[in-house]
Each structure stands twice: as C-alpha cells, then as structure tokens.
PDB file of C-alpha atoms in Angstrom:
ATOM      1  CA  MET A 492      -0.839  -5.206 -25.779  1.00  0.00           C
ATOM      2  CA  SER A 493      -0.933  -2.037 -23.555  1.00  0.00           C
ATOM      3  CA  ILE A 494      -3.877  -0.312 -25.620  1.00  0.00           C
ATOM      4  CA  TYR A 495      -6.029  -3.451 -24.526  1.00  0.00           C
ATOM      5  CA  ARG A 496      -5.145  -4.077 -21.097  1.00  0.00           C
ATOM      6  CA  ASN A 497      -5.785   0.222 -20.420  1.00  0.00           C
ATOM      7  CA  ALA A 498      -9.231  -0.221 -22.344  1.00  0.00           C
ATOM      8  CA  VAL A 499     -10.173  -3.437 -20.252  1.00  0.00           C
ATOM      9  CA  TRP A 500      -9.111  -1.939 -17.114  1.00  0.00           C
ATOM     10  CA  PHE A 501     -10.864   1.414 -17.558  1.00  0.00           C
ATOM     11  CA  VAL A 502     -14.237  -0.327 -18.212  1.00  0.00           C
ATOM     12  CA  LYS A 503     -13.620  -2.932 -15.267  1.00  0.00           C
ATOM     13  CA  GLY A 504     -13.165   0.354 -12.954  1.00  0.00           C
ATOM     14  CA  LEU A 505     -16.259   2.036 -14.072  1.00  0.00           C
ATOM     15  CA  GLN A 506     -18.463  -0.793 -13.028  1.00  0.00           C
ATOM     16  CA  GLU A 507     -15.991  -1.504  -9.828  1.00  0.00           C
ATOM     17  CA  TYR A 508     -13.564   0.884  -8.468  1.00  0.00           C
ATOM     18  CA  THR A 509     -16.498   3.625  -8.461  1.00  0.00           C
ATOM     19  CA  LYS A 510     -18.532   4.811  -5.938  1.00  0.00           C
ATOM     20  CA  CYS A 511     -21.552   3.015  -6.803  1.00  0.00           C
ATOM     21  CA  GLY A 512     -19.070  -0.317  -7.274  1.00  0.00           C
ATOM     22  CA  TYR A 513     -18.330   0.272  -3.617  1.00  0.00           C
ATOM     23  CA  GLU A 514     -21.894   0.562  -2.495  1.00  0.00           C
ATOM     24  CA  ALA A 515     -23.032  -2.945  -4.687  1.00  0.00           C
ATOM     25  CA  ALA A 516     -20.105  -4.627  -3.021  1.00  0.00           C
ATOM     26  CA  ALA A 517     -21.147  -3.136   0.617  1.00  0.00           C
ATOM     27  CA  LYS A 518     -24.470  -4.801   0.534  1.00  0.00           C
ATOM     28  CA  HIS A 519     -22.777  -7.971   0.726  1.00  0.00           C
ATOM     29  CA  PHE A 520     -20.388  -7.264   3.999  1.00  0.00           C
ATOM     30  CA  THR A 521     -20.473  -8.574   7.162  1.00  0.00           C
ATOM     31  CA  PRO A 522     -20.721  -5.626   9.587  1.00  0.00           C
ATOM     32  CA  ALA A 523     -19.823  -7.616  12.634  1.00  0.00           C
ATOM     33  CA  ASP A 524     -16.374  -8.398  10.731  1.00  0.00           C
ATOM     34  CA  LEU A 525     -15.275  -4.535  12.156  1.00  0.00           C
ATOM     35  CA  ASP A 526     -17.038  -4.638  15.541  1.00  0.00           C
ATOM     36  CA  VAL A 527     -13.823  -5.745  17.260  1.00  0.00           C
ATOM     37  CA  ASN A 528     -11.888  -4.582  20.428  1.00  0.00           C
ATOM     38  CA  LEU A 529      -8.143  -3.357  18.963  1.00  0.00           C
ATOM     39  CA  ASN A 530      -6.859  -2.460  22.816  1.00  0.00           C
ATOM     40  CA  GLY A 531      -3.205  -3.644  23.128  1.00  0.00           C
ATOM     41  CA  ARG A 532      -2.795  -3.977  19.676  1.00  0.00           C
ATOM     42  CA  SER A 533      -0.325  -1.717  17.767  1.00  0.00           C
ATOM     43  CA  PHE A 534      -0.674  -0.229  14.004  1.00  0.00           C
ATOM     44  CA  MET A 535       1.729   1.376  12.100  1.00  0.00           C
ATOM     45  CA  ILE A 536       0.449   3.422   9.042  1.00  0.00           C
ATOM     46  CA  THR A 537       2.581   4.916   6.668  1.00  0.00           C
ATOM     47  CA  GLY A 538       1.276   8.192   4.754  1.00  0.00           C
ATOM     48  CA  ALA A 539      -1.407   8.667   7.465  1.00  0.00           C
ATOM     49  CA  ASN A 540      -1.917  12.325   7.582  1.00  0.00           C
ATOM     50  CA  SER A 541      -4.456  12.215   4.743  1.00  0.00           C
ATOM     51  CA  GLY A 542      -6.471  10.339   2.576  1.00  0.00           C
ATOM     52  CA  ILE A 543      -6.717   6.538   2.898  1.00  0.00           C
ATOM     53  CA  GLY A 544      -4.154   6.431   5.659  1.00  0.00           C
ATOM     54  CA  LYS A 545      -5.855   9.184   7.750  1.00  0.00           C
ATOM     55  CA  SER A 546      -9.118   7.209   7.315  1.00  0.00           C
ATOM     56  CA  THR A 547      -7.472   3.972   8.470  1.00  0.00           C
ATOM     57  CA  ALA A 548      -6.187   5.601  11.189  1.00  0.00           C
ATOM     58  CA  LEU A 549      -9.025   7.092  12.447  1.00  0.00           C
ATOM     59  CA  GLU A 550     -11.160   3.820  12.132  1.00  0.00           C
ATOM     60  CA  ILE A 551      -8.590   1.908  14.116  1.00  0.00           C
ATOM     61  CA  ALA A 552      -8.103   4.753  16.976  1.00  0.00           C
ATOM     62  CA  ASN A 553     -12.048   4.600  17.296  1.00  0.00           C
ATOM     63  CA  ARG A 554     -11.557   0.764  17.900  1.00  0.00           C
ATOM     64  CA  GLY A 555      -8.701   1.335  20.940  1.00  0.00           C
ATOM     65  CA  GLY A 556      -5.950   0.272  18.611  1.00  0.00           C
ATOM     66  CA  THR A 557      -2.245   2.202  19.192  1.00  0.00           C
ATOM     67  CA  VAL A 558      -1.861   3.875  16.039  1.00  0.00           C
ATOM     68  CA  HIS A 559       1.721   4.994  14.878  1.00  0.00           C
ATOM     69  CA  MET A 560       1.496   7.520  12.162  1.00  0.00           C
ATOM     70  CA  VAL A 561       4.588   7.377   9.551  1.00  0.00           C
ATOM     71  CA  CYS A 562       4.854  10.452   7.863  1.00  0.00           C
ATOM     72  CA  ARG A 563       6.871  12.771   6.218  1.00  0.00           C
ATOM     73  CA  ASN A 564       5.235  16.487   6.843  1.00  0.00           C
ATOM     74  CA  GLN A 565       5.573  17.179  10.636  1.00  0.00           C
ATOM     75  CA  GLY A 566       2.920  19.806  10.432  1.00  0.00           C
ATOM     76  CA  ARG A 567       0.365  17.830   8.920  1.00  0.00           C
ATOM     77  CA  ALA A 568       0.767  14.743  10.757  1.00  0.00           C
ATOM     78  CA  GLU A 569       0.571  16.745  13.825  1.00  0.00           C
ATOM     79  CA  ALA A 570      -2.779  18.497  12.702  1.00  0.00           C
ATOM     80  CA  ALA A 571      -4.058  14.516  11.621  1.00  0.00           C
ATOM     81  CA  ARG A 572      -2.891  13.178  14.575  1.00  0.00           C
ATOM     82  CA  ASP A 573      -5.135  15.815  16.925  1.00  0.00           C
ATOM     83  CA  GLU A 574      -8.009  15.592  15.040  1.00  0.00           C
ATOM     84  CA  ILE A 575      -7.878  11.982  15.291  1.00  0.00           C
ATOM     85  CA  ILE A 576      -7.438  12.159  18.996  1.00  0.00           C
ATOM     86  CA  GLU A 577     -10.217  14.838  19.455  1.00  0.00           C
ATOM     87  CA  GLN A 578     -12.582  12.340  17.255  1.00  0.00           C
ATOM     88  CA  SER A 579     -11.700   9.045  18.867  1.00  0.00           C
ATOM     89  CA  LYS A 580     -10.895   9.961  22.448  1.00  0.00           C
ATOM     90  CA  ASN A 581      -7.814   7.786  21.937  1.00  0.00           C
ATOM     91  CA  GLN A 582      -4.791   8.961  23.208  1.00  0.00           C
ATOM     92  CA  ASN A 583      -2.596   6.354  21.731  1.00  0.00           C
ATOM     93  CA  VAL A 584      -2.108   7.790  18.426  1.00  0.00           C
ATOM     94  CA  HIS A 585       2.024   9.026  17.812  1.00  0.00           C
ATOM     95  CA  VAL A 586       3.661  10.700  15.065  1.00  0.00           C
ATOM     96  CA  HIS A 587       7.144   9.461  13.673  1.00  0.00           C
ATOM     97  CA  ILE A 588       8.720  11.557  10.844  1.00  0.00           C
ATOM     98  CA  VAL A 589      10.084   9.551   7.794  1.00  0.00           C
ATOM     99  CA  ASP A 590      10.393  10.259   4.452  1.00  0.00           C
ATOM    100  CA  MET A 591       9.730   6.967   2.510  1.00  0.00           C
ATOM    101  CA  SER A 592      11.978   7.832  -0.477  1.00  0.00           C
ATOM    102  CA  SER A 593      14.946   7.912   1.419  1.00  0.00           C
ATOM    103  CA  ALA A 594      16.111   4.301   1.975  1.00  0.00           C
ATOM    104  CA  LYS A 595      18.681   5.233   4.958  1.00  0.00           C
ATOM    105  CA  GLN A 596      15.761   7.308   6.731  1.00  0.00           C
ATOM    106  CA  VAL A 597      13.604   4.312   6.263  1.00  0.00           C
ATOM    107  CA  TRP A 598      16.051   1.892   7.679  1.00  0.00           C
ATOM    108  CA  GLU A 599      17.144   3.855  10.978  1.00  0.00           C
ATOM    109  CA  PHE A 600      13.716   4.426  11.882  1.00  0.00           C
ATOM    110  CA  ALA A 601      12.507   0.858  11.609  1.00  0.00           C
ATOM    111  CA  GLN A 602      15.743  -0.515  13.891  1.00  0.00           C
ATOM    112  CA  ASN A 603      15.144   2.064  16.386  1.00  0.00           C
ATOM    113  CA  PHE A 604      11.212   1.771  16.365  1.00  0.00           C
ATOM    114  CA  SER A 605      11.643  -2.312  16.803  1.00  0.00           C
ATOM    115  CA  GLN A 606      14.373  -1.599  19.508  1.00  0.00           C
ATOM    116  CA  ASN A 607      11.570   0.484  21.755  1.00  0.00           C
ATOM    117  CA  ASN A 608       8.259  -0.766  20.441  1.00  0.00           C
ATOM    118  CA  SER A 609       5.990  -3.524  19.207  1.00  0.00           C
ATOM    119  CA  VAL A 610       4.054  -3.801  15.869  1.00  0.00           C
ATOM    120  CA  ASN A 611       1.166  -6.505  15.501  1.00  0.00           C
ATOM    121  CA  VAL A 612       0.051  -4.686  12.096  1.00  0.00           C
ATOM    122  CA  LEU A 613       1.964  -2.715   9.665  1.00  0.00           C
ATOM    123  CA  ILE A 614       0.211  -0.786   6.601  1.00  0.00           C
ATOM    124  CA  ASN A 615       2.178   0.157   3.883  1.00  0.00           C
ATOM    125  CA  ASN A 616       0.178   3.065   2.404  1.00  0.00           C
ATOM    126  CA  ALA A 617       2.595   5.879   1.906  1.00  0.00           C
ATOM    127  CA  GLY A 618       2.982   6.604  -2.130  1.00  0.00           C
ATOM    128  CA  CYS A 619       3.667   8.943  -4.809  1.00  0.00           C
ATOM    129  CA  MET A 620       3.371   9.614  -8.236  1.00  0.00           C
ATOM    130  CA  VAL A 621       6.098  11.853  -9.768  1.00  0.00           C
ATOM    131  CA  THR A 622       5.122  12.839 -13.169  1.00  0.00           C
ATOM    132  CA  GLN A 623       8.480  13.851 -14.556  1.00  0.00           C
ATOM    133  CA  ARG A 624      11.371  11.648 -13.728  1.00  0.00           C
ATOM    134  CA  GLU A 625      13.090  12.774 -10.713  1.00  0.00           C
ATOM    135  CA  LEU A 626      16.078  11.747  -8.439  1.00  0.00           C
ATOM    136  CA  THR A 627      16.085  11.586  -4.703  1.00  0.00           C
ATOM    137  CA  GLU A 628      19.103  12.751  -2.825  1.00  0.00           C
ATOM    138  CA  GLU A 629      20.356   8.736  -2.838  1.00  0.00           C
ATOM    139  CA  GLY A 630      20.349   8.707  -6.561  1.00  0.00           C
ATOM    140  CA  LEU A 631      16.989   6.969  -6.805  1.00  0.00           C
ATOM    141  CA  GLU A 632      14.210   7.428  -9.009  1.00  0.00           C
ATOM    142  CA  LYS A 633      11.386   8.903  -6.576  1.00  0.00           C
ATOM    143  CA  ASN A 634       8.339   6.805  -6.923  1.00  0.00           C
ATOM    144  CA  PHE A 635      10.678   3.330  -7.218  1.00  0.00           C
ATOM    145  CA  ALA A 636      12.006   4.862  -4.116  1.00  0.00           C
ATOM    146  CA  THR A 637       9.102   5.734  -2.231  1.00  0.00           C
ATOM    147  CA  ASN A 638       6.395   3.020  -3.198  1.00  0.00           C
ATOM    148  CA  THR A 639       8.658   0.151  -3.974  1.00  0.00           C
ATOM    149  CA  LEU A 640      12.204   0.247  -2.205  1.00  0.00           C
ATOM    150  CA  GLY A 641      10.681   1.998   1.116  1.00  0.00           C
ATOM    151  CA  THR A 642       8.316  -0.386   1.436  1.00  0.00           C
ATOM    152  CA  TYR A 643      10.407  -3.213   0.545  1.00  0.00           C
ATOM    153  CA  ILE A 644      13.265  -1.853   3.401  1.00  0.00           C
ATOM    154  CA  LEU A 645       9.838  -1.205   6.239  1.00  0.00           C
ATOM    155  CA  THR A 646       8.459  -4.513   5.521  1.00  0.00           C
ATOM    156  CA  THR A 647      11.738  -6.666   5.772  1.00  0.00           C
ATOM    157  CA  ALA A 648      13.145  -4.319   8.290  1.00  0.00           C
ATOM    158  CA  LEU A 649      10.054  -4.911  10.553  1.00  0.00           C
ATOM    159  CA  ILE A 650       9.818  -9.081   9.824  1.00  0.00           C
ATOM    160  CA  PRO A 651      11.716  -9.742  13.141  1.00  0.00           C
ATOM    161  CA  ALA A 652       9.444  -7.503  15.357  1.00  0.00           C
ATOM    162  CA  LEU A 653       6.559  -8.853  13.792  1.00  0.00           C
ATOM    163  CA  LYS A 654       6.922 -12.290  14.402  1.00  0.00           C
ATOM    164  CA  LYS A 655       7.391 -11.704  18.227  1.00  0.00           C
ATOM    165  CA  VAL A 656       3.958 -10.740  18.229  1.00  0.00           C
ATOM    166  CA  GLU A 657       0.388 -12.414  18.384  1.00  0.00           C
ATOM    167  CA  ASP A 658      -1.574 -12.383  15.142  1.00  0.00           C
ATOM    168  CA  PRO A 659       0.963 -10.296  12.783  1.00  0.00           C
ATOM    169  CA  ARG A 660       0.019  -8.992   9.953  1.00  0.00           C
ATOM    170  CA  VAL A 661       1.210  -6.695   6.636  1.00  0.00           C
ATOM    171  CA  ILE A 662      -1.160  -4.883   4.358  1.00  0.00           C
ATOM    172  CA  THR A 663       0.268  -3.085   1.546  1.00  0.00           C
ATOM    173  CA  VAL A 664      -2.046  -0.923  -0.303  1.00  0.00           C
ATOM    174  CA  SER A 665      -1.703  -1.143  -4.056  1.00  0.00           C
ATOM    175  CA  SER A 666      -3.354  -0.339  -6.919  1.00  0.00           C
ATOM    176  CA  GLY A 667      -5.892  -1.500  -9.520  1.00  0.00           C
ATOM    177  CA  GLY A 668      -3.736   0.215 -11.785  1.00  0.00           C
ATOM    178  CA  MET A 669      -1.057  -2.647 -11.695  1.00  0.00           C
ATOM    179  CA  LEU A 670      -3.313  -4.701 -13.653  1.00  0.00           C
ATOM    180  CA  THR A 671      -2.201  -2.791 -16.796  1.00  0.00           C
ATOM    181  CA  GLN A 672       1.633  -3.855 -16.254  1.00  0.00           C
ATOM    182  CA  LYS A 673       3.494  -6.536 -16.566  1.00  0.00           C
ATOM    183  CA  LEU A 674       6.825  -6.589 -13.992  1.00  0.00           C
ATOM    184  CA  ASN A 675      10.086  -5.118 -16.128  1.00  0.00           C
ATOM    185  CA  VAL A 676      12.424  -6.073 -13.568  1.00  0.00           C
ATOM    186  CA  ASP A 677      15.197  -4.616 -15.940  1.00  0.00           C
ATOM    187  CA  ASP A 678      14.356  -1.374 -15.727  1.00  0.00           C
ATOM    188  CA  LEU A 679      12.826  -0.703 -11.956  1.00  0.00           C
ATOM    189  CA  GLN A 680      13.893   2.873 -12.081  1.00  0.00           C
ATOM    190  CA  PHE A 681      12.771   3.608 -15.894  1.00  0.00           C
ATOM    191  CA  GLU A 682      16.198   5.058 -17.295  1.00  0.00           C
ATOM    192  CA  LYS A 683      14.895   3.565 -20.606  1.00  0.00           C
ATOM    193  CA  GLY A 684      12.818   5.434 -23.153  1.00  0.00           C
ATOM    194  CA  THR A 685      10.139   8.458 -22.402  1.00  0.00           C
ATOM    195  CA  PHE A 686       9.292   8.778 -18.654  1.00  0.00           C
ATOM    196  CA  ASP A 687       5.273   8.146 -17.761  1.00  0.00           C
ATOM    197  CA  GLY A 688       4.859   8.730 -14.412  1.00  0.00           C
ATOM    198  CA  THR A 689       1.661   6.694 -14.710  1.00  0.00           C
ATOM    199  CA  MET A 690       3.057   3.931 -16.027  1.00  0.00           C
ATOM    200  CA  ALA A 691       5.773   4.015 -13.113  1.00  0.00           C
ATOM    201  CA  TYR A 692       3.156   4.421 -10.457  1.00  0.00           C
ATOM    202  CA  ALA A 693       1.186   1.173 -11.667  1.00  0.00           C
ATOM    203  CA  GLN A 694       4.903  -0.744 -12.509  1.00  0.00           C
ATOM    204  CA  ASN A 695       5.525  -0.187  -8.742  1.00  0.00           C
ATOM    205  CA  LYS A 696       2.078  -1.325  -7.893  1.00  0.00           C
ATOM    206  CA  ARG A 697       2.550  -4.638  -9.839  1.00  0.00           C
ATOM    207  CA  GLN A 698       6.031  -4.871  -7.920  1.00  0.00           C
ATOM    208  CA  GLN A 699       4.105  -4.681  -4.410  1.00  0.00           C
ATOM    209  CA  VAL A 700       1.665  -7.262  -5.267  1.00  0.00           C
ATOM    210  CA  ILE A 701       4.400  -9.764  -6.251  1.00  0.00           C
ATOM    211  CA  LEU A 702       6.530  -8.728  -3.435  1.00  0.00           C
ATOM    212  CA  THR A 703       3.282  -9.585  -1.194  1.00  0.00           C
ATOM    213  CA  GLU A 704       3.352 -13.222  -2.516  1.00  0.00           C
ATOM    214  CA  ARG A 705       6.972 -13.606  -2.127  1.00  0.00           C
ATOM    215  CA  TRP A 706       6.656 -12.263   1.634  1.00  0.00           C
ATOM    216  CA  ALA A 707       3.941 -14.842   2.021  1.00  0.00           C
ATOM    217  CA  SER A 708       5.616 -17.819   1.109  1.00  0.00           C
ATOM    218  CA  GLN A 709       8.882 -16.920   2.836  1.00  0.00           C
ATOM    219  CA  HIS A 710       7.287 -15.749   6.130  1.00  0.00           C
ATOM    220  CA  LYS A 711       4.594 -18.102   7.142  1.00  0.00           C
ATOM    221  CA  GLU A 712       3.908 -17.137  10.335  1.00  0.00           C
ATOM    222  CA  ILE A 713       2.823 -13.744   9.113  1.00  0.00           C
ATOM    223  CA  HIS A 714      -0.264 -12.911   7.090  1.00  0.00           C
ATOM    224  CA  PHE A 715       0.714 -10.789   4.264  1.00  0.00           C
ATOM    225  CA  SER A 716      -2.091  -9.136   2.154  1.00  0.00           C
ATOM    226  CA  SER A 717      -2.033  -6.403  -1.114  1.00  0.00           C
ATOM    227  CA  MET A 718      -5.262  -4.593  -1.962  1.00  0.00           C
ATOM    228  CA  HIS A 719      -6.673  -1.961  -4.105  1.00  0.00           C
ATOM    229  CA  PRO A 720      -9.029   0.794  -2.456  1.00  0.00           C
ATOM    230  CA  GLY A 721     -11.129   1.591  -5.883  1.00  0.00           C
ATOM    231  CA  TRP A 722     -10.777   5.069  -7.312  1.00  0.00           C
ATOM    232  CA  ALA A 723     -11.391   7.383  -4.253  1.00  0.00           C
ATOM    233  CA  ASP A 724     -11.175  11.158  -4.199  1.00  0.00           C
ATOM    234  CA  THR A 725      -7.771  11.731  -2.097  1.00  0.00           C
ATOM    235  CA  PRO A 726      -5.478  14.797  -2.256  1.00  0.00           C
ATOM    236  CA  ALA A 727      -3.124  12.437  -4.037  1.00  0.00           C
ATOM    237  CA  VAL A 728      -5.315  11.822  -7.020  1.00  0.00           C
ATOM    238  CA  GLN A 729      -6.262  15.219  -7.173  1.00  0.00           C
ATOM    239  CA  SER A 730      -2.750  16.930  -7.438  1.00  0.00           C
ATOM    240  CA  SER A 731      -1.221  13.633  -9.524  1.00  0.00           C
ATOM    241  CA  MET A 732      -3.986  12.903 -11.761  1.00  0.00           C
ATOM    242  CA  PRO A 733      -6.041  16.806 -12.050  1.00  0.00           C
ATOM    243  CA  GLU A 734      -7.756  15.417 -15.567  1.00  0.00           C
ATOM    244  CA  PHE A 735      -8.791  12.231 -14.324  1.00  0.00           C
ATOM    245  CA  HIS A 736     -10.165  13.804 -11.043  1.00  0.00           C
ATOM    246  CA  ALA A 737     -12.267  16.716 -13.123  1.00  0.00           C
ATOM    247  CA  LYS A 738     -13.806  13.672 -15.273  1.00  0.00           C
ATOM    248  CA  MET A 739     -14.475  11.134 -12.736  1.00  0.00           C
ATOM    249  CA  LYS A 740     -14.956  13.269  -9.276  1.00  0.00           C
ATOM    250  CA  ASN A 741     -18.890  12.614  -8.599  1.00  0.00           C
ATOM    251  CA  LYS A 742     -18.060   8.849  -9.164  1.00  0.00           C
ATOM    252  CA  LEU A 743     -14.860   8.575  -6.979  1.00  0.00           C
ATOM    253  CA  ARG A 744     -15.295   7.009  -3.497  1.00  0.00           C
ATOM    254  CA  THR A 745     -14.617   8.680  -0.222  1.00  0.00           C
ATOM    255  CA  ASP A 746     -11.540   8.172   1.542  1.00  0.00           C
ATOM    256  CA  THR A 747     -13.354   6.042   4.331  1.00  0.00           C
ATOM    257  CA  MET A 748     -14.429   3.612   1.325  1.00  0.00           C
ATOM    258  CA  GLY A 749     -11.213   3.508  -0.118  1.00  0.00           C
ATOM    259  CA  ALA A 750      -9.937   2.476   3.455  1.00  0.00           C
ATOM    260  CA  ASP A 751     -12.840  -0.226   4.001  1.00  0.00           C
ATOM    261  CA  THR A 752     -10.875  -3.261   3.301  1.00  0.00           C
ATOM    262  CA  VAL A 753      -7.564  -1.735   4.830  1.00  0.00           C
ATOM    263  CA  VAL A 754      -9.178  -1.893   7.826  1.00  0.00           C
ATOM    264  CA  TRP A 755     -10.774  -5.174   7.557  1.00  0.00           C
ATOM    265  CA  LEU A 756      -7.915  -6.868   6.446  1.00  0.00           C
ATOM    266  CA  ALA A 757      -6.135  -5.017   9.589  1.00  0.00           C
ATOM    267  CA  VAL A 758      -8.247  -6.026  12.184  1.00  0.00           C
ATOM    268  CA  SER A 759     -11.106  -8.586  11.326  1.00  0.00           C
ATOM    269  CA  ALA A 760     -10.681 -12.231  12.146  1.00  0.00           C
ATOM    270  CA  ALA A 761     -12.077 -13.191   8.777  1.00  0.00           C
ATOM    271  CA  THR A 762      -8.962 -11.967   6.897  1.00  0.00           C
ATOM    272  CA  THR A 763      -6.719 -14.477   8.465  1.00  0.00           C
ATOM    273  CA  LYS A 764      -9.113 -17.297   7.524  1.00  0.00           C
ATOM    274  CA  GLN A 765      -7.904 -16.204   3.844  1.00  0.00           C
ATOM    275  CA  PRO A 766      -4.967 -17.532   2.771  1.00  0.00           C
ATOM    276  CA  SER A 767      -1.586 -15.357   3.087  1.00  0.00           C
ATOM    277  CA  GLY A 768      -0.287 -13.380   0.172  1.00  0.00           C
ATOM    278  CA  LEU A 769      -4.025 -12.559  -1.802  1.00  0.00           C
ATOM    279  CA  PHE A 770      -4.731  -9.514  -3.374  1.00  0.00           C
ATOM    280  CA  PHE A 771      -7.917  -7.881  -1.664  1.00  0.00           C
ATOM    281  CA  GLN A 772     -10.808  -5.568  -3.340  1.00  0.00           C
ATOM    282  CA  ASP A 773     -13.968  -4.811  -1.331  1.00  0.00           C
ATOM    283  CA  ARG A 774     -13.219  -7.461   0.974  1.00  0.00           C
ATOM    284  CA  LYS A 775     -13.025  -9.905  -1.408  1.00  0.00           C
ATOM    285  CA  ALA A 776      -9.428 -11.512  -2.626  1.00  0.00           C
ATOM    286  CA  VAL A 777      -9.756 -11.008  -6.732  1.00  0.00           C
ATOM    287  CA  VAL A 778      -7.453 -12.049  -9.712  1.00  0.00           C
ATOM    288  CA  THR A 779      -4.403  -9.909 -10.312  1.00  0.00           C
ATOM    289  CA  HIS A 780      -4.416 -10.220 -14.247  1.00  0.00           C
ATOM    290  CA  LEU A 781      -6.865  -9.074 -16.432  1.00  0.00           C
ATOM    291  CA  PRO A 782      -7.754 -11.844 -19.047  1.00  0.00           C
ATOM    292  CA  LEU A 783      -5.545 -12.367 -22.038  1.00  0.00           C
ATOM    293  CA  ALA A 784      -3.659  -9.735 -20.804  1.00  0.00           C
ATOM    294  CA  TRP A 785      -0.300 -11.471 -20.747  1.00  0.00           C
ATOM    295  CA  SER A 786       1.129  -9.738 -17.911  1.00  0.00           C
ATOM    296  CA  ARG A 787       2.515 -12.704 -15.755  1.00  0.00           C
ATOM    297  CA  SER A 788       5.795 -12.598 -14.908  1.00  0.00           C
ATOM    298  CA  SER A 789       7.911 -15.839 -14.834  1.00  0.00           C
ATOM    299  CA  PRO A 790       9.197 -16.936 -11.047  1.00  0.00           C
ATOM    300  CA  GLN A 791      12.619 -16.462 -11.959  1.00  0.00           C
ATOM    301  CA  GLU A 792      11.755 -12.731 -12.903  1.00  0.00           C
ATOM    302  CA  ASP A 793       9.850 -12.417  -9.454  1.00  0.00           C
ATOM    303  CA  GLU A 794      12.831 -13.696  -7.633  1.00  0.00           C
ATOM    304  CA  LYS A 795      15.044 -11.016  -9.710  1.00  0.00           C
ATOM    305  CA  LEU A 796      13.023  -8.416  -8.518  1.00  0.00           C
ATOM    306  CA  GLN A 797      13.373  -9.242  -4.456  1.00  0.00           C
ATOM    307  CA  ALA A 798      17.195 -10.080  -4.950  1.00  0.00           C
ATOM    308  CA  THR A 799      17.592  -6.912  -6.945  1.00  0.00           C
ATOM    309  CA  LEU A 800      15.833  -4.990  -4.046  1.00  0.00           C
ATOM    310  CA  ASP A 801      17.709  -6.806  -1.506  1.00  0.00           C
ATOM    311  CA  GLN A 802      20.929  -5.611  -3.238  1.00  0.00           C
ATOM    312  CA  LEU A 803      19.842  -2.456  -3.559  1.00  0.00           C
ATOM    313  CA  ALA A 804      18.632  -1.861   0.079  1.00  0.00           C
ATOM    314  CA  ASN A 805      21.586  -3.410   1.798  1.00  0.00           C
ATOM    315  CA  LYS A 806      23.597  -0.506   0.230  1.00  0.00           C
ATOM    316  CA  PHE A 807      21.798   1.654   2.808  1.00  0.00           C
ATOM    317  CA  LYS A 808      21.597   0.013   5.701  1.00  0.00           C
ATOM    318  CA  PRO A 809      23.527   1.616   8.189  1.00  0.00           C
TER     319      PRO A 809
END
C-alpha cells in the first residue's frame, strides 16, 4: 500500500506541487484578498528566519502587522528580522529565541508571552526532518518533538490568549507528504523497525492535520486550518532532501509561492468564510486522503493521539 500511495502522490506532486502547478492555480486567485491593512493585529510565526516562514513574516510586515518571529538560532533570526524591517519599513518585528524541540522551553515561552502580549494569529511553520533517529535532551525523538509535540504545546498553551482577541486564527504548515501516511498512534516516536526520516516527517505532518481537525471541533471561537505549501526551494529542503532537491530544483516553487496560502489563510477575510479545520493547497480546501489509499484513521485513534500528546506535554509543563 505504501508503494501505491507514494507513486500516486508523486504523480500528483508533479502536476500540482511544482512551480507550474502554482502558476496554474494562481490564475484563479483573487488579488484583492491580500489587499488588507494589518495594523493592530499580532502574528506569531515559528521558524521565521528562513524559507516559507521568513517570506510569510515579510508579507505580513509589509501590510502593517506586528510580527513575532519564534526562532532557534539568534544570529540568523536577528539578521532576518533586520532584513524584514529594512524591506517593510515596519519596526514592529520581534525575535523570540525558542527551540521548538524542547517541550519545556515551548511551555515557558508560551506562558510568558501570554502574560505580556496578545496574539491574533499563530502560524505553526517550524519543522525539521532528521534522517537518523536522534533524541533530544528530554529523551524525545527529534522529528516528533519539533513537528508534533512542540506544535501541540505551543498551540494548546496559546488557545486561552487567542480566545481573547478578535478574529483569532491558527495555521499549521503541514505537507502533502502526509498523504502517503496513515496515522500510527502506537509508535509516535518511531521506536519500532528501521527508522526512515522522510516517513517520520510525513507521519508528523499527518498528525498535524488530524490535530487541526480536532482543535477546530473543540474550540469554535478560533479558526483553524492546515496547509500544504507545495514543493518549495527552501533551505530545509536543500539540507534534508538533497537528492530530491538536485533532481527537482528547476521545478520547485519559490519561498514566496510556498508562503502564499499561509499568508492568505492568515490575513484574508475569505479564509473565515471557509469551515474551520480544513486542509488547504493554493488557497483551496483539498482532500486529506488519496483515492483508495486506506489512510484514514478511526475516531478512536485520533482521540488517542491527542490524549497521548496531552499526557506527554503535561510531563514538561512548568
């Protein structure tokens, strides 16, 4: 079944996820959707010092929004912030140094941030693809810790703050790679069998889509969405998937193309006309399973995922 999923997904990707796929979809975009003044609205973006996160931060700063860049590397984050300020002429761009793979750090940051700041939109963009099984200092598999648990803790911790503001939104940058995976709730940290970093990443991205659906059903006051940016030429793709990048680099989207739907979901009035909890690609809600792929999990499995994450997250709560 995994061979079938991978084959169908790759063909789909060649048609839809490339630069050409974006250009075809963009012919149907409504330019006025992004013609907004974001003055007075606050946006938190994880992994904002490069790639899609940085492009998203710049687009929001260009429209007057306050940007909170949550990054791991202080030097790169400050350089990116200075560049965004210079290009946008918007001084309201702030850096917060947080390692999203550290559950304790994420909790502490979210709690401190909520006491001193407001946030209208959370954009869960940070991610990693570690190709060898590696544990964090807290003893967690690194892909899972960053992509799933870190995202879960930050979102959960900020939900009370989000409920206090007007038009709150949460956007999680997932990946079309999740279409190749069925949720495996019994091995969230890939302790069984041979470790495959690409599979682990795709499994994390499936988890993010399921969490988005569950949060949407549980917190009606907030608009949740997940999305696929397409195959973009980002530093993360270059470092984590060098062979894929080498073969596909002329077909890959730019950072700005990859960020387009993130920005649209974050700022457009059209977004909230869509139901909460959907998965988007090129400004359209799309299906979360390939045809005949047998990748759907049961409601009980989805519930177990959230319960397991909640239990694990609370172990690290200050």
